PDB file of C-alpha atoms in Angstrom:
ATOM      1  CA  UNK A  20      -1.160  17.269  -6.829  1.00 48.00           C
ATOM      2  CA  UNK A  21      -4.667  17.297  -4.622  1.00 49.00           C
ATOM      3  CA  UNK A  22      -7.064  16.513  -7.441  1.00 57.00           C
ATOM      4  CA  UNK A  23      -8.907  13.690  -6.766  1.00 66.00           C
ATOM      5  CA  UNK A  24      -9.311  10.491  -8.773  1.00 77.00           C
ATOM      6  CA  UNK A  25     -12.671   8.888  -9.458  1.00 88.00           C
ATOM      7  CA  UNK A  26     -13.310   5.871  -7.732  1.00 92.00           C
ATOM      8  CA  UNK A  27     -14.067   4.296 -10.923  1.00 93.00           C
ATOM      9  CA  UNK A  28     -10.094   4.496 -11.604  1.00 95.00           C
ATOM     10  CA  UNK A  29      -9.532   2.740  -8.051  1.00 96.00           C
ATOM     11  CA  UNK A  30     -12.251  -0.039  -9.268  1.00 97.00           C
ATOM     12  CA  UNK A  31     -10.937  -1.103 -12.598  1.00 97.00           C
ATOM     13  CA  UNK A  32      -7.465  -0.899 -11.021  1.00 97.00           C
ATOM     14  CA  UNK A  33      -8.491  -3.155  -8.305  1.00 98.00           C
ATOM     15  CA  UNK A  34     -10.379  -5.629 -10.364  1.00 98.00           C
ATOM     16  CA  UNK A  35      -7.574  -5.638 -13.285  1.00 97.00           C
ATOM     17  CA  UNK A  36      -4.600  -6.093 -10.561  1.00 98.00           C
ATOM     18  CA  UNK A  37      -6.909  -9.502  -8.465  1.00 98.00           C
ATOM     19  CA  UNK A  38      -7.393 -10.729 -12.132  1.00 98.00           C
ATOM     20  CA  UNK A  39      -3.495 -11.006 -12.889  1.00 98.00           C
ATOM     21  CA  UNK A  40      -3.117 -11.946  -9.343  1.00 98.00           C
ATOM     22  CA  UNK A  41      -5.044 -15.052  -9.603  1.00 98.00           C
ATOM     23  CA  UNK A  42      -3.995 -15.550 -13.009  1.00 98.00           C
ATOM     24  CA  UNK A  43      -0.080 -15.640 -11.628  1.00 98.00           C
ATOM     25  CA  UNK A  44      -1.324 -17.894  -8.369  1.00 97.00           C
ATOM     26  CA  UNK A  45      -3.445 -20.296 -10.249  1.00 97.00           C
ATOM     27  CA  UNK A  46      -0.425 -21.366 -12.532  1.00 96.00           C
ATOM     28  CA  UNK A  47       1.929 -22.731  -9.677  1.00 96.00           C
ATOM     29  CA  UNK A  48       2.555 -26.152  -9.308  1.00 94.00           C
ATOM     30  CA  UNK A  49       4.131 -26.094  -5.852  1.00 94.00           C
ATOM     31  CA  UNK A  50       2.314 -23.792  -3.481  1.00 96.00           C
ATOM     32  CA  UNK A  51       3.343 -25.094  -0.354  1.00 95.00           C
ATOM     33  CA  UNK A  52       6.520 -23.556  -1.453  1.00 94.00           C
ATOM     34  CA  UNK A  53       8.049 -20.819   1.550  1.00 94.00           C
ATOM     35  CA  UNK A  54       8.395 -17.474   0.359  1.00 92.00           C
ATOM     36  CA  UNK A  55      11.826 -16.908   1.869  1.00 81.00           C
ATOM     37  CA  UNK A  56      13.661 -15.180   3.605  1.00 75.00           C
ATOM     38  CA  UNK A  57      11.577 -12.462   4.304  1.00 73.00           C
ATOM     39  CA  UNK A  58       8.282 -13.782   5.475  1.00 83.00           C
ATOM     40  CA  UNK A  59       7.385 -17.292   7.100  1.00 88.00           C
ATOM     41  CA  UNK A  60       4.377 -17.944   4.999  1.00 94.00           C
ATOM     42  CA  UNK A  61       3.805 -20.133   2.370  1.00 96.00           C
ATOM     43  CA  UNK A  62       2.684 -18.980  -1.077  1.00 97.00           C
ATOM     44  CA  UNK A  63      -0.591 -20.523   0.029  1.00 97.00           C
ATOM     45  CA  UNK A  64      -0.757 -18.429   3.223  1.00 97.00           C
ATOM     46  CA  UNK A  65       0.170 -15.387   1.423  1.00 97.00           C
ATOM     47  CA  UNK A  66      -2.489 -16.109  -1.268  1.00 98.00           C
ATOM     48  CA  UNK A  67      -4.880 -16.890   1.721  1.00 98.00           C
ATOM     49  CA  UNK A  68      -4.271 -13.427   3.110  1.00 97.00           C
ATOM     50  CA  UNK A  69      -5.168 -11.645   0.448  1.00 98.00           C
ATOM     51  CA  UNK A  70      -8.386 -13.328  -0.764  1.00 98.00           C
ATOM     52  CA  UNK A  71      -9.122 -12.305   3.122  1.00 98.00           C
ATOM     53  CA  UNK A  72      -8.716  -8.790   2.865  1.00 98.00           C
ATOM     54  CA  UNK A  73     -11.580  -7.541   0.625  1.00 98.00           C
ATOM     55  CA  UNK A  74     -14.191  -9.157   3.195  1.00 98.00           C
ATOM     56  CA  UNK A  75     -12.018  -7.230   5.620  1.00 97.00           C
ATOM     57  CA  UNK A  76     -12.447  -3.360   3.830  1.00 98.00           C
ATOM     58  CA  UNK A  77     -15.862  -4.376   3.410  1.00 97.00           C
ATOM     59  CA  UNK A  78     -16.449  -4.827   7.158  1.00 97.00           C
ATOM     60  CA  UNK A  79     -14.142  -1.262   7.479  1.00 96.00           C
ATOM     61  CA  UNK A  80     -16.565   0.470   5.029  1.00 96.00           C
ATOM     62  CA  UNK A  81     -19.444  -0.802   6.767  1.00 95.00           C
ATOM     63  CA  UNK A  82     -17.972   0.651  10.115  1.00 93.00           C
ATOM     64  CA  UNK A  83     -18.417  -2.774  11.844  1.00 95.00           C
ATOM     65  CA  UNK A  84     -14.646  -3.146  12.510  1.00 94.00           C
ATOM     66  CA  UNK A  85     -11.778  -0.088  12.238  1.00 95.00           C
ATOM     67  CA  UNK A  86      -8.032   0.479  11.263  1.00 95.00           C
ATOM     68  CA  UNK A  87      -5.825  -0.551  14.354  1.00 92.00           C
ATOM     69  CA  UNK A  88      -4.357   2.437  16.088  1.00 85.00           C
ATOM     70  CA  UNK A  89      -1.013   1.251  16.053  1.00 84.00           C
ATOM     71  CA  UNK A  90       0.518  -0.594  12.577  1.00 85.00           C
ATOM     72  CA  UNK A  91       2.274  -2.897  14.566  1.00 85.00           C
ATOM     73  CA  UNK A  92      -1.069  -4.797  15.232  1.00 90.00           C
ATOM     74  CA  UNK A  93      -1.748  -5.740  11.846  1.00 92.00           C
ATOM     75  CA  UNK A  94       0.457  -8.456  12.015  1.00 91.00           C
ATOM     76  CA  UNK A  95      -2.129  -9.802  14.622  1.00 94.00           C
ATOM     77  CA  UNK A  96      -4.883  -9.645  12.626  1.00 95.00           C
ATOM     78  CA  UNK A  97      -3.034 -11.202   9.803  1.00 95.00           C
ATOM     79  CA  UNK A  98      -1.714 -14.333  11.779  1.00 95.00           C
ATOM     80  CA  UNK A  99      -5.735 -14.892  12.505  1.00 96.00           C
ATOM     81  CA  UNK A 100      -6.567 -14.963   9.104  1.00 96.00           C
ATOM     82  CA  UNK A 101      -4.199 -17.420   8.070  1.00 96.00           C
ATOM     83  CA  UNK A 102      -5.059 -19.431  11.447  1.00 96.00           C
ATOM     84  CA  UNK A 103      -9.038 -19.117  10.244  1.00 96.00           C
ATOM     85  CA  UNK A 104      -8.154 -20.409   6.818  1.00 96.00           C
ATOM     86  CA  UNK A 105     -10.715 -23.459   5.609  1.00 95.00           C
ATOM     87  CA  UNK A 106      -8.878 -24.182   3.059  1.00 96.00           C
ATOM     88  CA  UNK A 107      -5.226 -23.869   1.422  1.00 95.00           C
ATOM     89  CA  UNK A 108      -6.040 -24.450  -2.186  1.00 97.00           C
ATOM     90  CA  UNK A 109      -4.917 -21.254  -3.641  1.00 98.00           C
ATOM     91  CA  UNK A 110      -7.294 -22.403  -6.526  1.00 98.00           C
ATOM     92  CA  UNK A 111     -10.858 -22.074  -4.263  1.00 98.00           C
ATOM     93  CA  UNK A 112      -8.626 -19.301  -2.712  1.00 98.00           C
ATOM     94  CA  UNK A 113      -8.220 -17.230  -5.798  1.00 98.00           C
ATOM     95  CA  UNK A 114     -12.084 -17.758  -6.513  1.00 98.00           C
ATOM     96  CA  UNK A 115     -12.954 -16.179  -2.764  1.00 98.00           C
ATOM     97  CA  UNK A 116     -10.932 -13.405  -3.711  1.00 98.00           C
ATOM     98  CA  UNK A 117     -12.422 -12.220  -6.821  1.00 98.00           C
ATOM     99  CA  UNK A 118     -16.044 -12.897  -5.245  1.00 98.00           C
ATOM    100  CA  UNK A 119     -15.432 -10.791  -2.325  1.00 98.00           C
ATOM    101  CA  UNK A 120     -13.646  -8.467  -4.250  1.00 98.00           C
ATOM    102  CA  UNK A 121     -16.843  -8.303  -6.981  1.00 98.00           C
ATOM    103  CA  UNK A 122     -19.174  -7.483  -3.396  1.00 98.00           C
ATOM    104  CA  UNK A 123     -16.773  -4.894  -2.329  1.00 98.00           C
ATOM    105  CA  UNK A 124     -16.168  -2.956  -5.429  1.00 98.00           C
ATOM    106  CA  UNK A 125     -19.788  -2.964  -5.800  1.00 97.00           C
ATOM    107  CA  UNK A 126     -20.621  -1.172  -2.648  1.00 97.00           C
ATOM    108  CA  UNK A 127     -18.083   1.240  -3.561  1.00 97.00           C
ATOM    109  CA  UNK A 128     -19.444   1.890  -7.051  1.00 95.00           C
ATOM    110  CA  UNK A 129     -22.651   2.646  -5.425  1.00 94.00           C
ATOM    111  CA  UNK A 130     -21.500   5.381  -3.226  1.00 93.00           C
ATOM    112  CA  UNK A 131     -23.087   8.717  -3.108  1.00 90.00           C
ATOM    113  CA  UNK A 132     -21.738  11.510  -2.643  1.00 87.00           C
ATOM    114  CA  UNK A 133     -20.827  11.109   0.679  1.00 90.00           C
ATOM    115  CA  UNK A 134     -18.074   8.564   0.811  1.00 93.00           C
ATOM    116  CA  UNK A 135     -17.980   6.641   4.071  1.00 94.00           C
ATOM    117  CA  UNK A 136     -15.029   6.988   6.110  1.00 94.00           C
ATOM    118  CA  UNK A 137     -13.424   4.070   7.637  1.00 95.00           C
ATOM    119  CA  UNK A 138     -12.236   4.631  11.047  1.00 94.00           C
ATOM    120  CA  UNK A 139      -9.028   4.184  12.636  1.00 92.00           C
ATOM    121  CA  UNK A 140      -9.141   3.301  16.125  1.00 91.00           C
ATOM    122  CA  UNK A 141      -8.784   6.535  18.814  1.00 84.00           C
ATOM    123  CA  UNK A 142      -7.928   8.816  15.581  1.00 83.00           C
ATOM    124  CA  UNK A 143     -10.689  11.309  13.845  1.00 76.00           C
ATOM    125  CA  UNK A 144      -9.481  11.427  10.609  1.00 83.00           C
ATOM    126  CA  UNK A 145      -9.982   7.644   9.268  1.00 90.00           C
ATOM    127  CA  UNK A 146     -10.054   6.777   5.648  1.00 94.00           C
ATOM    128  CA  UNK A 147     -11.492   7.551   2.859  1.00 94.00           C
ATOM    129  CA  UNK A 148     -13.793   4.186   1.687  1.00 95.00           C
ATOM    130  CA  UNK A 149     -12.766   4.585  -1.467  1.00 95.00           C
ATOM    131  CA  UNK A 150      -9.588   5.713  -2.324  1.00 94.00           C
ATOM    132  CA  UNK A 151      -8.742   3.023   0.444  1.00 96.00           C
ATOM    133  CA  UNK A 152      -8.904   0.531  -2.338  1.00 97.00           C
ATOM    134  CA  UNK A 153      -5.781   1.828  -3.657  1.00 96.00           C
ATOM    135  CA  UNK A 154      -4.371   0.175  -0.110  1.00 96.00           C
ATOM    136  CA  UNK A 155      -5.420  -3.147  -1.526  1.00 97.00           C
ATOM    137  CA  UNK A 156      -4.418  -2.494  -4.715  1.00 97.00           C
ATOM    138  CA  UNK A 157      -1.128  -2.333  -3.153  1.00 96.00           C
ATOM    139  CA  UNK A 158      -1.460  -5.486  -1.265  1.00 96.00           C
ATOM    140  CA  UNK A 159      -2.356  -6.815  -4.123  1.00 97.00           C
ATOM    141  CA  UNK A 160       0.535  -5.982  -6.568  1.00 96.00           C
ATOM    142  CA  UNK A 161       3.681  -6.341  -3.493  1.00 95.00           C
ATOM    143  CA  UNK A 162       2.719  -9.912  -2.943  1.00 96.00           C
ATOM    144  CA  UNK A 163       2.381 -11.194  -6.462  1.00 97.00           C
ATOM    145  CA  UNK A 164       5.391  -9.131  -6.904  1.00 96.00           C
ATOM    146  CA  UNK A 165       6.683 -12.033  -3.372  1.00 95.00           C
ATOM    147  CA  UNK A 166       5.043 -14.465  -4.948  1.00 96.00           C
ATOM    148  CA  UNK A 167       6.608 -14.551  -8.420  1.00 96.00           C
ATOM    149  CA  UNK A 168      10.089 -13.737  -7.140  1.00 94.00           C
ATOM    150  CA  UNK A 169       9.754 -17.174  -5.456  1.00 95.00           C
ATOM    151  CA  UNK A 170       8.511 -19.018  -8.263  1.00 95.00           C
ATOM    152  CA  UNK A 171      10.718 -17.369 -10.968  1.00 95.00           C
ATOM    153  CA  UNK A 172       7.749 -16.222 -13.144  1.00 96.00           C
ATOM    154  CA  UNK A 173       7.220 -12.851 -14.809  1.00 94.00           C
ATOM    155  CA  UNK A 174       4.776 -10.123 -12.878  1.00 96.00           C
ATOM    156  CA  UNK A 175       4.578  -6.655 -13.934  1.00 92.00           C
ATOM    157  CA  UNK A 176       4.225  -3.697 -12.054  1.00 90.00           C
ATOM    158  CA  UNK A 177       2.008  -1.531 -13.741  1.00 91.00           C
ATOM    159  CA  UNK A 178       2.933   2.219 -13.199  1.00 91.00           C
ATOM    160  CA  UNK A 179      -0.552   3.498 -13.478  1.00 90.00           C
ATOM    161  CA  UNK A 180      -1.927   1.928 -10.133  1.00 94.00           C
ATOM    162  CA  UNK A 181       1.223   3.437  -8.288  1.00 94.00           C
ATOM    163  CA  UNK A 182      -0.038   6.863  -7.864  1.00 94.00           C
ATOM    164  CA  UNK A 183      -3.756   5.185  -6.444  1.00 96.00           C
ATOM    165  CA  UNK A 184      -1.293   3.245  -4.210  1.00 95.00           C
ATOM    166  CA  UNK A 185       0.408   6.088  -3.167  1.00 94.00           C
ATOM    167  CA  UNK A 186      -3.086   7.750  -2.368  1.00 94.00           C
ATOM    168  CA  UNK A 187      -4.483   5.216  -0.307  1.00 93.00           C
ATOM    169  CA  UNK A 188      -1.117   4.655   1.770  1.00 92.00           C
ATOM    170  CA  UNK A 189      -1.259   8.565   2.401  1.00 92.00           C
ATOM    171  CA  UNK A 190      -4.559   8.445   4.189  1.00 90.00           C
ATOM    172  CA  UNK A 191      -3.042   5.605   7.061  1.00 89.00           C
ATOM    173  CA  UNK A 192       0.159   7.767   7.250  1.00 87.00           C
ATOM    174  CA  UNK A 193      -0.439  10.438   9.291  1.00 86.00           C
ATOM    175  CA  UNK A 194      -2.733   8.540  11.456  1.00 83.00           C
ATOM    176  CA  UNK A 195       0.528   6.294  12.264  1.00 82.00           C
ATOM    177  CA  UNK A 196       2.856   8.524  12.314  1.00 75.00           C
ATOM    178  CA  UNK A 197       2.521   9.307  16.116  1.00 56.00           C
ATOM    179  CA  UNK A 198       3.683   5.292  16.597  1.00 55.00           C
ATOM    180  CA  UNK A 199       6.819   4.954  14.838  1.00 55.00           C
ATOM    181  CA  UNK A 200       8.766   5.211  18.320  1.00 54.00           C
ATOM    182  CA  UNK A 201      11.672   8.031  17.904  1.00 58.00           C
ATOM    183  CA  UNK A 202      10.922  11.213  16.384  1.00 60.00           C
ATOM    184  CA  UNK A 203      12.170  12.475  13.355  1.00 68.00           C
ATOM    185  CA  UNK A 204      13.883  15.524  12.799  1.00 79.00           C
ATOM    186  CA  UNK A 205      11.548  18.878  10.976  1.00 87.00           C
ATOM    187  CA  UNK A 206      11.831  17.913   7.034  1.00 91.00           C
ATOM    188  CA  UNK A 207       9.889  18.717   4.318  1.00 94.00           C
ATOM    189  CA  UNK A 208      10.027  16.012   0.853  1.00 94.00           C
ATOM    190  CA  UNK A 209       8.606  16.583  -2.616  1.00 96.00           C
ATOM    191  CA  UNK A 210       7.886  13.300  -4.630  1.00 95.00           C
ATOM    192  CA  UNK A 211       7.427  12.871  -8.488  1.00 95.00           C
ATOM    193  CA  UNK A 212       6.816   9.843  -9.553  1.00 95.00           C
ATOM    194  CA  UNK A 213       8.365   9.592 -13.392  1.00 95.00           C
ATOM    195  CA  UNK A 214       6.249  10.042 -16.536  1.00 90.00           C
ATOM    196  CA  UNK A 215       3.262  11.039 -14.539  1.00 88.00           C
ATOM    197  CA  UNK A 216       1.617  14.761 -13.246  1.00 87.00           C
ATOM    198  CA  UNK A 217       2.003  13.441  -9.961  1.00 89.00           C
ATOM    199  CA  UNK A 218       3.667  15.084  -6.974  1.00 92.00           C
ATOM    200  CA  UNK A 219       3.292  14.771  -3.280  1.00 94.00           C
ATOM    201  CA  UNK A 220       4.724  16.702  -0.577  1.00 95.00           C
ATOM    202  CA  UNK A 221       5.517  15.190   2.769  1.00 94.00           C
ATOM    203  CA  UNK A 222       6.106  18.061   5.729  1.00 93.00           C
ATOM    204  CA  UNK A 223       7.268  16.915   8.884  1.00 90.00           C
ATOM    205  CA  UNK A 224       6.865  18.864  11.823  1.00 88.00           C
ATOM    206  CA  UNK A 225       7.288  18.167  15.687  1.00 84.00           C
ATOM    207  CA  UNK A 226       6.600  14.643  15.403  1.00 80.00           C
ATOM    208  CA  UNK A 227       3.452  14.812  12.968  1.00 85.00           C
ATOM    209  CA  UNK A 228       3.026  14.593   8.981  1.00 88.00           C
ATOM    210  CA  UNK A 229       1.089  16.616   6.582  1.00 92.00           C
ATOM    211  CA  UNK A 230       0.413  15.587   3.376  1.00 93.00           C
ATOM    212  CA  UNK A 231       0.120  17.992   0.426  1.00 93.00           C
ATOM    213  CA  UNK A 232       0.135  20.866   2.766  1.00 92.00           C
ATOM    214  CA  UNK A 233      -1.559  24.216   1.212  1.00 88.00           C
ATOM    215  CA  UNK A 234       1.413  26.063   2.383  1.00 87.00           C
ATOM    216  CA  UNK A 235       4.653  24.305   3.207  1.00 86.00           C
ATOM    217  CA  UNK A 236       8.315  25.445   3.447  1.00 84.00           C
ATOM    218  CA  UNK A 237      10.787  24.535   0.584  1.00 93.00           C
ATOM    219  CA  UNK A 238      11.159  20.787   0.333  1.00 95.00           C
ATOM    220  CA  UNK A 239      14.766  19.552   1.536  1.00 95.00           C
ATOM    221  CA  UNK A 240      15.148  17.030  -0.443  1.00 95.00           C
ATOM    222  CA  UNK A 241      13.242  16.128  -4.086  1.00 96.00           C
ATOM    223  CA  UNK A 242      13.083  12.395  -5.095  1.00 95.00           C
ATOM    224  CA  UNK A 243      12.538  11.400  -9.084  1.00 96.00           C
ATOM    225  CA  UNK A 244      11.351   7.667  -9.189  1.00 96.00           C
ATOM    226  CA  UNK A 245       9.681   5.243 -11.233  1.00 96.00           C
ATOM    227  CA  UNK A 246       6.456   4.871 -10.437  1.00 95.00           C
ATOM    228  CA  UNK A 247       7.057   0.423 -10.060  1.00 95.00           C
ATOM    229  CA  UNK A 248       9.623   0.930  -7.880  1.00 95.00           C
ATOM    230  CA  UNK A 249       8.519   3.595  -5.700  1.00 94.00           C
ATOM    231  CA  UNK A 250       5.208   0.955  -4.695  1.00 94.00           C
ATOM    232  CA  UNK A 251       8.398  -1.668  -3.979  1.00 93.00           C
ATOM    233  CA  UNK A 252      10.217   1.162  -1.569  1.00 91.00           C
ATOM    234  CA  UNK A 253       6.864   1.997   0.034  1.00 89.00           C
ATOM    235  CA  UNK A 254       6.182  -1.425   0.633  1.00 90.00           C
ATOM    236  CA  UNK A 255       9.911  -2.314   1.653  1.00 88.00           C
ATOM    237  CA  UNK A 256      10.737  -5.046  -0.985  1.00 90.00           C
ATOM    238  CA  UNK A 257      12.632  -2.429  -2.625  1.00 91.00           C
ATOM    239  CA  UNK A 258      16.033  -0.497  -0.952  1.00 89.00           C
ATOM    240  CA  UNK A 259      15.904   3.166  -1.608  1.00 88.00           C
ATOM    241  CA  UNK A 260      19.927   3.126  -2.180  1.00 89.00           C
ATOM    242  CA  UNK A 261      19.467  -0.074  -4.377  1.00 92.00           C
ATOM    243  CA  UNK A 262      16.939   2.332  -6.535  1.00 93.00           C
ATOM    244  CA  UNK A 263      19.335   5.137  -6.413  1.00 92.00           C
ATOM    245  CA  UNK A 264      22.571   3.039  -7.690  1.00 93.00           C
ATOM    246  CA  UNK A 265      19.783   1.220  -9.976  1.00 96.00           C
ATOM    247  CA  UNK A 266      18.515   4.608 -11.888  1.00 96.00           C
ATOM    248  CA  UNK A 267      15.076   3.853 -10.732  1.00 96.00           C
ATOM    249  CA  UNK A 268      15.434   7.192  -8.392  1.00 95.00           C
ATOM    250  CA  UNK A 269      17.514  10.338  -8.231  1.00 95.00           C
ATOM    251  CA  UNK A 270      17.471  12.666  -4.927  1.00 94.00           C
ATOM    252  CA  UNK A 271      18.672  16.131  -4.986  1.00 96.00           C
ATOM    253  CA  UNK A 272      18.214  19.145  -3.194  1.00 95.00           C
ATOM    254  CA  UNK A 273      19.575  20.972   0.364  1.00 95.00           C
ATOM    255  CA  UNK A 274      20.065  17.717   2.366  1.00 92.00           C
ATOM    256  CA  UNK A 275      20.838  14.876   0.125  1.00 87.00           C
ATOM    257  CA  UNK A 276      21.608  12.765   2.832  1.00 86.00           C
ATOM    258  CA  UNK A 277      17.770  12.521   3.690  1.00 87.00           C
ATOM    259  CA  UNK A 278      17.070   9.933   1.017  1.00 82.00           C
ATOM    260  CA  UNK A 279      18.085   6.707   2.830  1.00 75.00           C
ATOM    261  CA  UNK A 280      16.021   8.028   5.939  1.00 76.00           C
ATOM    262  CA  UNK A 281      12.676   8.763   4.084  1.00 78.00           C
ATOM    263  CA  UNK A 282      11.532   5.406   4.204  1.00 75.00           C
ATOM    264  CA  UNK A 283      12.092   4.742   7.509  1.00 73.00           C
ATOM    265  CA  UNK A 284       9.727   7.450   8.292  1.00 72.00           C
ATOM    266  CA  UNK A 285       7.025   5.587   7.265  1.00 70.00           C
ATOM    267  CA  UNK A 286       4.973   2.361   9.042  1.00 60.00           C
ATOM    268  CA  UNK A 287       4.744  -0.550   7.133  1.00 62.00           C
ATOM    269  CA  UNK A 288       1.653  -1.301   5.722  1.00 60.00           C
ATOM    270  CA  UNK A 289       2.248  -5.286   4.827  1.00 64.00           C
ATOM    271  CA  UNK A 290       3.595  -8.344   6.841  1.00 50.00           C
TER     272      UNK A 290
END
């Protein structure tokens, strides 16, 4: 479960997942249209948030900006990039995507072996430059998931890029833990995500997480689910109980009644 992937798999995930993105974004007729219920933005805004995020990991791997400290303040830096948008034609939109995408994928490709680390303000750990695509990637596939909902059109979910999502959320994790507000009691979790090899294990312990842990004590709970709709839990457009009831997950283990309290372990990544 701790081999790592080569950034090459992050890259053609990335560029494959912007590509259907725009693909989805350039077809709608009405993108003034509101999301819903869930966010205030139009599909415009939403599209305009996400062609503004590769220029934003490419200032992160540069180390001329860094990961708030607390995951609450992303929303902040969100509302200023739709407030700095030039434009809200989802069209020119799409196109600044996949050219600041192209810019950022190349730096990464051109790594050496020493990965630059994006840093996370007041934390030592930061983020791997890489793997941090699958973060975007993520991005990326929740909000065309939003945005086709709204529209009615078709968007898959493809269960390859979930475990590079999963990778790239783990990184930010720990770092946020500490901000979450009440502390949640000692548990230990083991994740599979179905019809792959991969497994994580998530050890809580006075207030901090551990990821993958060399040594950890037997998992409490164990939680089967499909790799789609474990990116739509981890990204809260999915209910874990909805996904249990659904067949999409199965818990078991010591203390079943951990499942529905997993998520809300975890900061949110996305407005």
């Amino acid at each position: 479960m701790n081999n790592t992937l080569s950034r090459f798999a992050y890259i053609d995930a990335a560029r494959s997942t912007a590509q259907n993105f725009v693909d989805l974004v350039c077809s709608i007729d009405n993108p003034d249209a509101s999301l819903g219920r869930r966010s205030k933005w139009t599909i415009a805004e939403c599209v305009g948030h996400v062609a503004s995020e590769p220029s934003r990991y490419l200032d992160l791997a540069c180390g001329a900006t860094a990961w708030p400290s607390r995951p609450s303040d992303l929303k902040d830096i969100y509302a200023k990039q739709i407030a700095n948008l030039t434009t809200r034609d989802v069209h020119k939109l799409a196109a600044r995507l996949l050219d600041d995408l192209d810019e950022l994928l190349d730096l990464v490709g051109h790594f050496g072996a020493r990965v630059p680390v994006m840093p996370v303000e007041g934390d030592c750990r930061g983020v791997r430059a890489d793997s941090a695509l699958g973060i975007l990637i993520g991005k990326m596939t929740v909000h065309g998931h939003d945005i086709a909902r709204t529209v009615g059109a078709h968007w898959e979910l493809d269960p390859g890029v979930a475990p590079l999502v999963a990778r790239g959320r783990h990184q930010l994790l720990p770092c946020w833990i500490d901000h979450l507000g009440e502390a949640s009691p000692d548990a230990t979790f083991e994740i599979r995500f179905r019809g792959t090899d991969e497994r994580f294990v998530y050890q809580f312990a006075d207030g901090h997480l551990e990821i993958n842990p060399d040594e950890h004590a037997d998992p409490d709970l164990y939680v089967s689910v499909k790799p789609a709709a474990g990116v739509l839990i981890g990204y809260g457009r999915m209910s874990p109980i909805r996904a249990l009831l659904t067949g999409r997950a199965m818990a078991w283990g010591p203390s079943p009644w951990l499942a529905t309290h997993l998520v809300k372990r975890f900061a949110p990544l996305d407005a």
